[in-house]
Coordinates of C-alpha atoms and ligand atoms in Angstrom, one line a residue:
X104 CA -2.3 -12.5 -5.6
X105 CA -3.5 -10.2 -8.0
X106 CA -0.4 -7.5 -8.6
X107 CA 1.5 -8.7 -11.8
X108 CA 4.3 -6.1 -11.1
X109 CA 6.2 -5.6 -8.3
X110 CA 5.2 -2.7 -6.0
X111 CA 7.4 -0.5 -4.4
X112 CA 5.7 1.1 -1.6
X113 CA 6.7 3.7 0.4
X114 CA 5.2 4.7 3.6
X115 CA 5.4 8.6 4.1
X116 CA 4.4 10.8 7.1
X117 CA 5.4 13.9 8.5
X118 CA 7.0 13.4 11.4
X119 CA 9.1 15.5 14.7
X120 CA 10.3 12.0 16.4
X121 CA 13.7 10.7 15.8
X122 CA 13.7 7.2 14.2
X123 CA 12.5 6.4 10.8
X124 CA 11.6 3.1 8.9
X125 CA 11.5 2.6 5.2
X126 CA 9.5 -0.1 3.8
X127 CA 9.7 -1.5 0.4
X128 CA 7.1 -4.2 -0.3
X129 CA 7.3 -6.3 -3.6
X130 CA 4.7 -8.9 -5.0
X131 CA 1.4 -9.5 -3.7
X132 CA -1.8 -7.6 -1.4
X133 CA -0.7 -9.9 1.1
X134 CA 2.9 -8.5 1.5
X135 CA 1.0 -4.8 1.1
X136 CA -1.0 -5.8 4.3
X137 CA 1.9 -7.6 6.1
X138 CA 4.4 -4.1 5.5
X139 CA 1.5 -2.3 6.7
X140 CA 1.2 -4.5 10.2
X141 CA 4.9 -4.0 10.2
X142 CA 4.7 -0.2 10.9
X143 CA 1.9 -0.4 13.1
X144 CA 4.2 -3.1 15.2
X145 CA 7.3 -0.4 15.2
X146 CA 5.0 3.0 16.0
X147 CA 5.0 2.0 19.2
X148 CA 8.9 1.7 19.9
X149 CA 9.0 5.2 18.5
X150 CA 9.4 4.3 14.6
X151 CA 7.9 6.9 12.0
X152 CA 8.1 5.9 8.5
X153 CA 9.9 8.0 5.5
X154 CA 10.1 7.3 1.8
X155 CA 13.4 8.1 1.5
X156 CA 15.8 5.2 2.5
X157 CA 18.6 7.8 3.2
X158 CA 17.3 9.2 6.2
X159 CA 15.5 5.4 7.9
X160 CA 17.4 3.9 10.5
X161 CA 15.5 0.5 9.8
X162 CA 15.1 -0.5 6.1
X163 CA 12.7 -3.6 5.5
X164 CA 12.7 -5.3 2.3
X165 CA 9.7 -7.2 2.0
X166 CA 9.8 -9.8 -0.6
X167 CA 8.5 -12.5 -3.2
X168 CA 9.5 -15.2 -4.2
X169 CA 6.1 -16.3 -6.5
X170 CA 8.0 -15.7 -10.3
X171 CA 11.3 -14.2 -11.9
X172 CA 14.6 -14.4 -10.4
X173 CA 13.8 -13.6 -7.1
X174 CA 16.7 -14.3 -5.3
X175 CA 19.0 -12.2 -7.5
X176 CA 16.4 -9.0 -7.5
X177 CA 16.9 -9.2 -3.9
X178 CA 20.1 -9.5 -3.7
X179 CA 21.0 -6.3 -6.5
X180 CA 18.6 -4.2 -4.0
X181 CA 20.3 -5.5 -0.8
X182 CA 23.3 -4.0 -3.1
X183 CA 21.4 -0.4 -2.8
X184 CA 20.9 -0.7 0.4
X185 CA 24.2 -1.4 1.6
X186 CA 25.5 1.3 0.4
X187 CA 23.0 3.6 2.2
X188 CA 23.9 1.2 5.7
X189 CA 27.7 2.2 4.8
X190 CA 27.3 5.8 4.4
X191 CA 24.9 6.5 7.0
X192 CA 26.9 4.6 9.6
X193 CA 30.2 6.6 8.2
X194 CA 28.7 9.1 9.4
X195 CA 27.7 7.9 12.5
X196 CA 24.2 7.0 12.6
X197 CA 23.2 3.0 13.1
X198 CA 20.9 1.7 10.3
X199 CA 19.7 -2.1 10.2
X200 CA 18.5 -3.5 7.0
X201 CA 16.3 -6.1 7.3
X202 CA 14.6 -9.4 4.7
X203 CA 11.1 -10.2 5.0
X204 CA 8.5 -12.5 3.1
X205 CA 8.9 -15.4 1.0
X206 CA 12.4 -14.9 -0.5
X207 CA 13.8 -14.4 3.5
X208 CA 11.6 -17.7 4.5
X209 CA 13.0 -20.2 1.4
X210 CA 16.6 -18.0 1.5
X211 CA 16.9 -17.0 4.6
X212 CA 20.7 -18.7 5.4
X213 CA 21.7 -17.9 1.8
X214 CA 20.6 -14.6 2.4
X215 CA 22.9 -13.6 5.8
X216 CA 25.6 -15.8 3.8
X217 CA 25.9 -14.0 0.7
X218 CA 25.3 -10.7 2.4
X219 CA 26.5 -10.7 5.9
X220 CA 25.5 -6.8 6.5
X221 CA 22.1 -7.7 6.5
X222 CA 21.0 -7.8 10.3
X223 CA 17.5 -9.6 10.4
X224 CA 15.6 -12.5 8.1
X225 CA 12.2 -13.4 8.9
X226 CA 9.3 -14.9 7.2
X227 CA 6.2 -14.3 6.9
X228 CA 4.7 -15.8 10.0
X229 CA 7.5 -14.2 12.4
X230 CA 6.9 -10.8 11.8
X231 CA 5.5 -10.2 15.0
X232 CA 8.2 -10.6 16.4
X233 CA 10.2 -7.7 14.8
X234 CA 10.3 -5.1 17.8
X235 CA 11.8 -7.9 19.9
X236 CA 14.7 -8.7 16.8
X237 CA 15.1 -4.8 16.4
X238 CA 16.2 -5.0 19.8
X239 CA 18.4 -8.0 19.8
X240 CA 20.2 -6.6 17.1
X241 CA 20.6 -3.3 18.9
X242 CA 21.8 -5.1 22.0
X243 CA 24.3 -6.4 19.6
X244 CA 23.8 -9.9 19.9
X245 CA 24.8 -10.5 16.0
X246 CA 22.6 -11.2 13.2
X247 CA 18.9 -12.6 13.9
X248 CA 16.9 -15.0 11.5
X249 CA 13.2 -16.5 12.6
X250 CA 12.1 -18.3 9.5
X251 CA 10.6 -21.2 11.5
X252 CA 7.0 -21.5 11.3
X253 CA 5.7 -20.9 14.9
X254 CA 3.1 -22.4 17.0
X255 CA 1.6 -19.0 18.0
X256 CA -0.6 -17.3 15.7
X257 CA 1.4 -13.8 14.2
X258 CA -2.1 -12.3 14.1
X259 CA -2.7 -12.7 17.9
X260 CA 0.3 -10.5 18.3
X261 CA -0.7 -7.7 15.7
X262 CA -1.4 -4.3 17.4
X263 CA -5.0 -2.4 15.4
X264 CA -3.9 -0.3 12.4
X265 CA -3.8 3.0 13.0
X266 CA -5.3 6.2 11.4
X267 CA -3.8 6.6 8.1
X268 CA -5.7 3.9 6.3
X269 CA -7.2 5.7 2.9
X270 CA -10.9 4.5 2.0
X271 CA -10.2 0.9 1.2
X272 CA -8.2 -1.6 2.9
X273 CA -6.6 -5.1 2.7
X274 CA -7.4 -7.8 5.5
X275 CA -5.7 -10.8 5.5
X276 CA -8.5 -13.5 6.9
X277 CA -6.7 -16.7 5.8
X278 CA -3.0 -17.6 4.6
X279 CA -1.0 -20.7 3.4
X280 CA -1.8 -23.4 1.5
X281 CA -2.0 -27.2 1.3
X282 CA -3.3 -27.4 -2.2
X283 CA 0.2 -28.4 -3.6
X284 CA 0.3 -26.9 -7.5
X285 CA 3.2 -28.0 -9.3
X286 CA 4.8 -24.6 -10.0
X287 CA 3.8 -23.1 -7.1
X288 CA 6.4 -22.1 -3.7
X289 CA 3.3 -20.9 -1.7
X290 CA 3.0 -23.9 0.6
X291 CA 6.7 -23.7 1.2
X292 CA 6.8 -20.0 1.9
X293 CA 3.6 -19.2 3.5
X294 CA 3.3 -22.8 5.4
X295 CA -0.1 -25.1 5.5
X296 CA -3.4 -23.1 5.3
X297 CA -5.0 -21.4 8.2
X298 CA -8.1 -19.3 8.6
X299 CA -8.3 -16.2 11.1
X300 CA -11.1 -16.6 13.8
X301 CA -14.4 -15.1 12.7
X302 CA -14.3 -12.8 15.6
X303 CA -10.6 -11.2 15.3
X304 CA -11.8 -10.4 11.6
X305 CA -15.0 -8.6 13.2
X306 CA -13.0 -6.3 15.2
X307 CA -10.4 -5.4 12.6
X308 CA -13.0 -4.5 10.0
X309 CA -15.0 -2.3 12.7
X310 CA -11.9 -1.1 13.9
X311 CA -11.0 -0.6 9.7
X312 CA -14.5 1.2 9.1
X313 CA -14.2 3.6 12.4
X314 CA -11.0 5.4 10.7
X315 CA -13.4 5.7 7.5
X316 CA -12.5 2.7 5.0
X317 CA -15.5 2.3 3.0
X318 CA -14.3 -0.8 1.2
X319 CA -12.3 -3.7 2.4
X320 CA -10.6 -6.4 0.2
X321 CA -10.3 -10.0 1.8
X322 CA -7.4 -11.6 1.6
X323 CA -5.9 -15.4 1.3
X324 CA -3.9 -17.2 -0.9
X325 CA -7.2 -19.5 -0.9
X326 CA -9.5 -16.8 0.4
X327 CA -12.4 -18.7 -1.1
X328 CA -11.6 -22.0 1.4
X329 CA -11.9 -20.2 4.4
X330 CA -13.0 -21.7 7.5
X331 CA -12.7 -19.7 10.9
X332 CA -13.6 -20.6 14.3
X333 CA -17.2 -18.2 14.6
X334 CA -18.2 -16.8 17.7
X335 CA -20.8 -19.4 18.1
X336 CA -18.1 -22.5 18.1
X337 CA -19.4 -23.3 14.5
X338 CA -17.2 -23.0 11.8
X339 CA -17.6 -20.5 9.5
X340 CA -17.3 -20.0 5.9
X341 CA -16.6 -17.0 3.6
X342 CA -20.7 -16.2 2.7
X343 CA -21.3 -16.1 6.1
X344 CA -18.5 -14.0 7.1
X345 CA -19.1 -11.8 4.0
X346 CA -22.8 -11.3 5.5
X347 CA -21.8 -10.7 9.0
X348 CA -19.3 -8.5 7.6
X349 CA -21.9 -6.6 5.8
X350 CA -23.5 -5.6 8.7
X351 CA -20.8 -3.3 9.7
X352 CA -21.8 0.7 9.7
X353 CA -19.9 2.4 7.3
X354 CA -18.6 -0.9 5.2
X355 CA -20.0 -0.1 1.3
X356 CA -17.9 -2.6 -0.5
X357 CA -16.4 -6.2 0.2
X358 CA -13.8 -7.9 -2.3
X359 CA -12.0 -10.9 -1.9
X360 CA -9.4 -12.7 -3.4
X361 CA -7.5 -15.0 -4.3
X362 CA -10.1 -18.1 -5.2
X363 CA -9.6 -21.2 -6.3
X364 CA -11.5 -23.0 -8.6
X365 CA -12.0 -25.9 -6.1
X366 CA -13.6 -24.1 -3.5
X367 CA -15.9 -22.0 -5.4
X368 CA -19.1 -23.1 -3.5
X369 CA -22.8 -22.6 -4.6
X370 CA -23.5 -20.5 -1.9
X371 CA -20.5 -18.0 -2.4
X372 CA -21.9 -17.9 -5.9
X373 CA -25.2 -17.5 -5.1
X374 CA -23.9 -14.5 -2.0
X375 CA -23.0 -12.3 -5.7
X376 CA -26.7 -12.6 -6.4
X377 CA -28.2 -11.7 -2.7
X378 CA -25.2 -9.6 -0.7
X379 CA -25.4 -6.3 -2.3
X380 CA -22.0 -5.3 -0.4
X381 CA -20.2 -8.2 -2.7
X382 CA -18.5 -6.6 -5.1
X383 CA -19.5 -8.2 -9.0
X384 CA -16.5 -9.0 -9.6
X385 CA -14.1 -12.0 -8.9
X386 CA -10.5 -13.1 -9.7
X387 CA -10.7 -16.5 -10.3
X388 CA -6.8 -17.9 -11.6
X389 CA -7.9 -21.1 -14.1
X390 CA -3.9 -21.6 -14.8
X391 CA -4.3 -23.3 -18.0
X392 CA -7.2 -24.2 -20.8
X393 CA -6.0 -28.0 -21.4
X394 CA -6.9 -30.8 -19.1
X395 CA -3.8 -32.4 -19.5
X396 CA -1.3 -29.6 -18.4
X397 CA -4.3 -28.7 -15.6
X398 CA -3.7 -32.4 -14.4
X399 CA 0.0 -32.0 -14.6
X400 CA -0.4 -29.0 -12.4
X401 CA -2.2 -30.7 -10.1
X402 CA -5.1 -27.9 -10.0
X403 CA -8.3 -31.2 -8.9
X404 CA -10.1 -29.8 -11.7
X405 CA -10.8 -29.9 -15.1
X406 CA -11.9 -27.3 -17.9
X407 CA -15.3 -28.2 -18.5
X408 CA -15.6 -27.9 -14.2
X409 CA -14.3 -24.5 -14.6
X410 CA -16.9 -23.5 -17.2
X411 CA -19.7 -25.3 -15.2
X412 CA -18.9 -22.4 -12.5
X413 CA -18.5 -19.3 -15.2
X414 CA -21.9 -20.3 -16.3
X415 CA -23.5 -20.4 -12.5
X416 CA -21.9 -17.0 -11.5
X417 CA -23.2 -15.6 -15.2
X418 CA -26.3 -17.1 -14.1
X419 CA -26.4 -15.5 -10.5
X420 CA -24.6 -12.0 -11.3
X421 CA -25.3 -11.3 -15.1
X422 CA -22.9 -8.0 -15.0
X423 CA -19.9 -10.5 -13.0
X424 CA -16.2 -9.5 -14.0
X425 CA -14.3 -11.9 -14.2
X426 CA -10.5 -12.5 -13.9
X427 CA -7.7 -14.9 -14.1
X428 CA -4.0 -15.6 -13.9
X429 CA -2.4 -18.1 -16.7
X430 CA 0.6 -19.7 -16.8
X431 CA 2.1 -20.1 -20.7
X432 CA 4.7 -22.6 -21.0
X433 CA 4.2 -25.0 -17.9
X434 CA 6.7 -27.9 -18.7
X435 CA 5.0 -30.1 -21.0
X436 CA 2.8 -27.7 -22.7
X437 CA 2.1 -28.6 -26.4
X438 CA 1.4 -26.3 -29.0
X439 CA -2.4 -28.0 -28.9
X440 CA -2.0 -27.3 -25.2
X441 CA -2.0 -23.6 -25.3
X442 CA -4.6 -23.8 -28.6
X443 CA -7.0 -24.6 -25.9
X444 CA -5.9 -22.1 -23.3
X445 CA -6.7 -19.5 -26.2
X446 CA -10.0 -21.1 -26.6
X447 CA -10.7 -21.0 -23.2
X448 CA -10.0 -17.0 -22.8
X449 CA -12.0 -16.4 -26.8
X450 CA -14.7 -18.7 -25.3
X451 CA -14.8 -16.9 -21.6
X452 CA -13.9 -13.5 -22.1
X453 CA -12.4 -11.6 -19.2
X454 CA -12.2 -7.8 -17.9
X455 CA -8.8 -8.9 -16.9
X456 CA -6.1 -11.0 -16.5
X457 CA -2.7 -11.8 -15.7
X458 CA -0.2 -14.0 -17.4
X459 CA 2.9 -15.1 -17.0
X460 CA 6.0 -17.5 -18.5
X461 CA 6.0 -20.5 -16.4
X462 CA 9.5 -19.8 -13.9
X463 CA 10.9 -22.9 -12.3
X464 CA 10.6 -22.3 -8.1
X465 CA 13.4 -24.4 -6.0
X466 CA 11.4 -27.0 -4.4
X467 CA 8.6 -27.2 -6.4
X468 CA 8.0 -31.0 -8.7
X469 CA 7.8 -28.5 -12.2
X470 CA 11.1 -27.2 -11.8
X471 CA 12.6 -30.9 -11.9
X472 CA 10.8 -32.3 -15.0
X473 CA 12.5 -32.8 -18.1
X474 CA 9.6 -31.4 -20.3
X475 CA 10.8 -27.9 -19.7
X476 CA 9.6 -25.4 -22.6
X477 CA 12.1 -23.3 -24.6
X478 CA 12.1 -19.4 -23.7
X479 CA 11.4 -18.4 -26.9
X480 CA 7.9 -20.7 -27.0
X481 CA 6.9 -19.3 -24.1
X482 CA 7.6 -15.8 -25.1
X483 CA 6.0 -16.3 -28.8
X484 CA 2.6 -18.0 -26.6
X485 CA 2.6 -15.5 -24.0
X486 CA 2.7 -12.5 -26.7
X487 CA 0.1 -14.2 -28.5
X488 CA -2.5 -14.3 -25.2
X489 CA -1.5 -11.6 -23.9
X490 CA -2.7 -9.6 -27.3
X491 CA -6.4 -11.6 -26.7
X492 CA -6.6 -10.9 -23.0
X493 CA -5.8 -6.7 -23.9
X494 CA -8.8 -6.5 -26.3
X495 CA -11.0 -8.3 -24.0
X496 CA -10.3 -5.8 -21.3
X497 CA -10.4 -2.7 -23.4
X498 CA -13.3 -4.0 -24.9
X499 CA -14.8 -4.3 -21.1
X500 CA -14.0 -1.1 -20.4
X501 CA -15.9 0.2 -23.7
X502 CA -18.8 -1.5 -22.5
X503 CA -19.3 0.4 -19.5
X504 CA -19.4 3.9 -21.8
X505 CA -22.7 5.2 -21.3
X506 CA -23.5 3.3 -17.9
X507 CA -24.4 5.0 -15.0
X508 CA -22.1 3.4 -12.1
X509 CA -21.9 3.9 -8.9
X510 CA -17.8 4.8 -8.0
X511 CA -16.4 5.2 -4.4
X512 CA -14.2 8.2 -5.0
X513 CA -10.8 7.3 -2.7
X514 CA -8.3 10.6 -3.7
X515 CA -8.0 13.4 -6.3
X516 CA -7.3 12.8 -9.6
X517 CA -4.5 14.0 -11.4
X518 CA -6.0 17.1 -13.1
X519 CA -7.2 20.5 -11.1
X520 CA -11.2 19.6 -10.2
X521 CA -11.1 16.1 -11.0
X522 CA -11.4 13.1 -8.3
X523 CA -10.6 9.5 -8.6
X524 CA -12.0 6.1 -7.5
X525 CA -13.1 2.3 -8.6
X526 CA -16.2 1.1 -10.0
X527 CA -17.6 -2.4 -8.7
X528 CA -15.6 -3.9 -11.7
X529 CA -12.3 -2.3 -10.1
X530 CA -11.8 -0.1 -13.0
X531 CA -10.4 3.8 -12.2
X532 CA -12.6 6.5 -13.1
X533 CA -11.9 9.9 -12.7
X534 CA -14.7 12.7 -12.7
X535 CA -15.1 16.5 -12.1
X536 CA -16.2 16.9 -8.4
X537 CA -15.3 18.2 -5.4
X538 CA -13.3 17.2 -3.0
X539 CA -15.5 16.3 -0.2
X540 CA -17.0 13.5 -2.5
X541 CA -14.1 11.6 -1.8
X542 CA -14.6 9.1 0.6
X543 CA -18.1 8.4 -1.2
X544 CA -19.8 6.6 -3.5
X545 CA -21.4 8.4 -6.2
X546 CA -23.6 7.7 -9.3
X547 CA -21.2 8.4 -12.4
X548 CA -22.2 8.6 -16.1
X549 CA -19.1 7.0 -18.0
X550 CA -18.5 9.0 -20.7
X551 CA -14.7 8.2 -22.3
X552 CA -12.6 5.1 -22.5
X553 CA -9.6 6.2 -22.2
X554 CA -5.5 3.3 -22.0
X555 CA -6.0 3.1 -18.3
X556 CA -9.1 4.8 -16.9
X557 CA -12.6 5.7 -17.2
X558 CA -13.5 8.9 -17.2
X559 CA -17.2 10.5 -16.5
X560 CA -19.6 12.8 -15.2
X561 CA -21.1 12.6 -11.8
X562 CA -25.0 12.1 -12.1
X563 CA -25.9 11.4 -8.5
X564 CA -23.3 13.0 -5.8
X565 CA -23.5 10.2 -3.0
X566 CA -25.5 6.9 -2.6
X567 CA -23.7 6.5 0.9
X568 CA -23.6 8.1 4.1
Ligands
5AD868 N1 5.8 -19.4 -12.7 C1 5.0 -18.5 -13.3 N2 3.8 -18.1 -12.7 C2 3.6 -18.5 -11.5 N3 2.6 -18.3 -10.7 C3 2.7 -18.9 -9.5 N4 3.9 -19.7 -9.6 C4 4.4 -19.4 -10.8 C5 5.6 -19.9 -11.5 N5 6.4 -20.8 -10.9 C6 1.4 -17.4 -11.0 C7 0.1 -18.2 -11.0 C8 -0.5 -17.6 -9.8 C9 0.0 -16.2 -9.7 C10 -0.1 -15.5 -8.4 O1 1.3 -16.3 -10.1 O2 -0.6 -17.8 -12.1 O3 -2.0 -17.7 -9.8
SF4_869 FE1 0.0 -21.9 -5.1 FE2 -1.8 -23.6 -6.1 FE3 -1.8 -22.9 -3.4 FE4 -2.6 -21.1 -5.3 S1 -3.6 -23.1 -4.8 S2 -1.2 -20.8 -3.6 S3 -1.3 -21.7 -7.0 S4 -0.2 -24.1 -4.5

């Protein structure tokens, strides 16, 4: 779970057919790639989607539940969308509003209590199921909620994506989690962990790289642990999924994320040394700098573990970026506590990183300790690394002035001429070029650092065909 902020995405196509769907998807890549499967599961009963909720006769709210007041966000845009059910319905036209993800799957009876207009909750492991609660609903059978987790896998159920994917994509290989942190609703949300079947994976990143995606981005909430059923009746792991996976025509780039610590095997970190198609660059969430709050979290590892893998990955991918997620103000933090988170991040030094006050979930054994920090600690610690972690990454960035990098160009920038992409270290660089380059990865001198891109000149104009 890399996005810090909530995202707010809106589907748009043009369209001649009669129903529309509005999605809006909050929190992490996984919900991204679950709204995404979402359309593709209501195309076929006739569903185009629209970015203006106005004119959808199906409004999805896809949520999370990972940090913040959840509950209470949801419930303020449920407000909203009420008020677009009312009026469209006023004036004759049926709309259902819908709950998914993790706030629907730890709220769900809450939710159709405190707002009885809503017409379907589901969780993330029902959404399969959608066309068949769409037509319930329609059939007017009342309200419908499937928050259980079921003994059928969703993903058997998922029809292919369809044509609009851009050059990259998301592909959700393994979800859940047994690993239990104390702060953490995951395992109650997303259920016990399970890995995709090598094979299923195979077909949706061919399927992925015939409608042009160049670069695919892995995804599980402990990516780095999984372990599919392979084609061969072994087991596989991630390295030799990743390699299969690099055999695909057309696939340039493979990321994955998120890792934990714990599973971070030699041979993954060896496969940033000898798989050219992994991406140098790996999000890696360490929580917390102190043994003793690590222990309280219940992470199975300790800080001197976590630098004993820094160092091999240093060792196997000198140019590695490296990021993390930290949590400032986990009950029982000390002062000396978060002294050694600082020295962790001064003695590390990452391109990027997210951190974030500590937020009690429901459920989870932080939220009922007694050692709960005051706001304004967390807020004066958080400040304070959050200052360090910005100069690390700007000072990343400046480092790559003057380097020639290859960047898979994805859309147009925002100024006349210019086009837009990542570089291996997920940074946006924008360059003069034409538009056919996108879709390619070019050689690209970095010339400027500027707040929230790169910008440069193209040296080479394609290493990929
Ligand atoms: N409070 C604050 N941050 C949290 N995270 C997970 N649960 C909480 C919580 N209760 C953060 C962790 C995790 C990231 C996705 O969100 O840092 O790695
Ligand atoms: Fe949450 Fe910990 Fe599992 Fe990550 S490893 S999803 S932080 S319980």
């Amino acid at each position: 779970m890399v996005d810090t902020s909530f995202t707010h995405i809106a589907h748009s196509t043009q369209t001649i057919q009669q129903r529309y769907l509005h999605v809006i998807t909050w929190g992490c890549q996984m919900n991204v790639y679950d709204s995404n499967r979402m359309v593709d599961l209501l195309r076929p009963l006739g569903y185009k989607v629209t970015d203006e909720a106005e004119k959808a006769d199906v409004l999805i709210l896809n949520t999370c539940h990972i940090r913040d007041k959840a509950t209470e966000k949801v419930f303020s845009e449920l407000g909203r969308l009420r008020q677009i059910k009312e009026y469209r319905e006023d004036q004759g036209n049926p709309t259902l509003i819908a709950v998914a993800g993790c706030v629907a799957q730890a709220e769900g009876e809450i939710i159709l209590k405190r707002a009885p207009y809503v017409d379907i909750v589901f969780g993330p492991q029902t959404y399969h199921r959608l066309p068949k609660m769409i037509l319930d609903v329609a059939r007017k059978s009342g309200n419908v909620i499937e928050t259980d987790f079921p003994t059928e896998s969703k993903f058997d159920f998922l029809p292919a994506p369809d044509e609009s994917q851009g050059y990259t994509a998301f592909l959700t290989i393994q979800e859940g989690c047994d690993k239990f942190c104390s702060f953490c609703v995951v395992p109650y949300t997303r259920g016990a962990e399970e890995s995709r079947p090598v094979q299923a994976i195979i077909d949706e990143a061919t399927h992925l790289c015939s409608l042009g995606v160049k670069e695919i981005s892995l995804l599980g909430q402990n990516v780095n642990a999984y372990h599919g059923q392979g084609p061969d009746g072994n087991i596989w792991d991630l390295v030799k999924l990743a390699e299969k996976l690099s055999t695909i025509p057309g696939l340039l780039r493979i990321r994955y994320t998120t890792s934990h610590p714990n599973d971070m095997s030699d041979s993954l970190i060896a496969a940033h040394r000898d798989l050219p198609t992994l991406m140098p660059f790996l999000h890696l969430p360490v929580q917390s700098g102190s043994d003793r709050i690590l222990k309280s979290m219940n992470r199975g590892h300790t800080v001197s573990e976590y630098y004993v893998i820094i160092e091999k990955l240093k060792k196997a991918k000198p140019d590695i970026a490296l990021s993390s997620d930290f949590i400032i103000g986990h009950p029982g933090e000390t002062n000396e506590d978060f002294k050694a988170t600082m020295k962790l991040v001064q003695d590390i030094t990452f391109a990027q990183a997210f951190s974030f006050k500590y937020s009690p979930r429901p459920g989870t054994s932080a939220a009922v300790s007694m050692n709960q920090i005051a706001e304004p600690e967390k807020d004066a610690r958080l400040q304070e690394l959050q200052a360090v972690l910005k100069d690390q990454q700007t000072q990343f960035n400046k480092d790559t002035v003057g380097r020639k990098i290859p960047i898979l160009f994805t859309h147009k920038g925002r100024k006349e001429g210019q086009i837009a992409g990542k570089s291996p270290y997920l940074q946006a660089v924008h360059a003069q070029g034409n538009d056919s380059l996108i879709g390619q990865e070019c050689v690209v001198e970095i010339d400027e650092c500027l707040t929230f891109s790169l910008s440069g000149s193209l040296v080479k104009e394609s290493t990929s065909h």
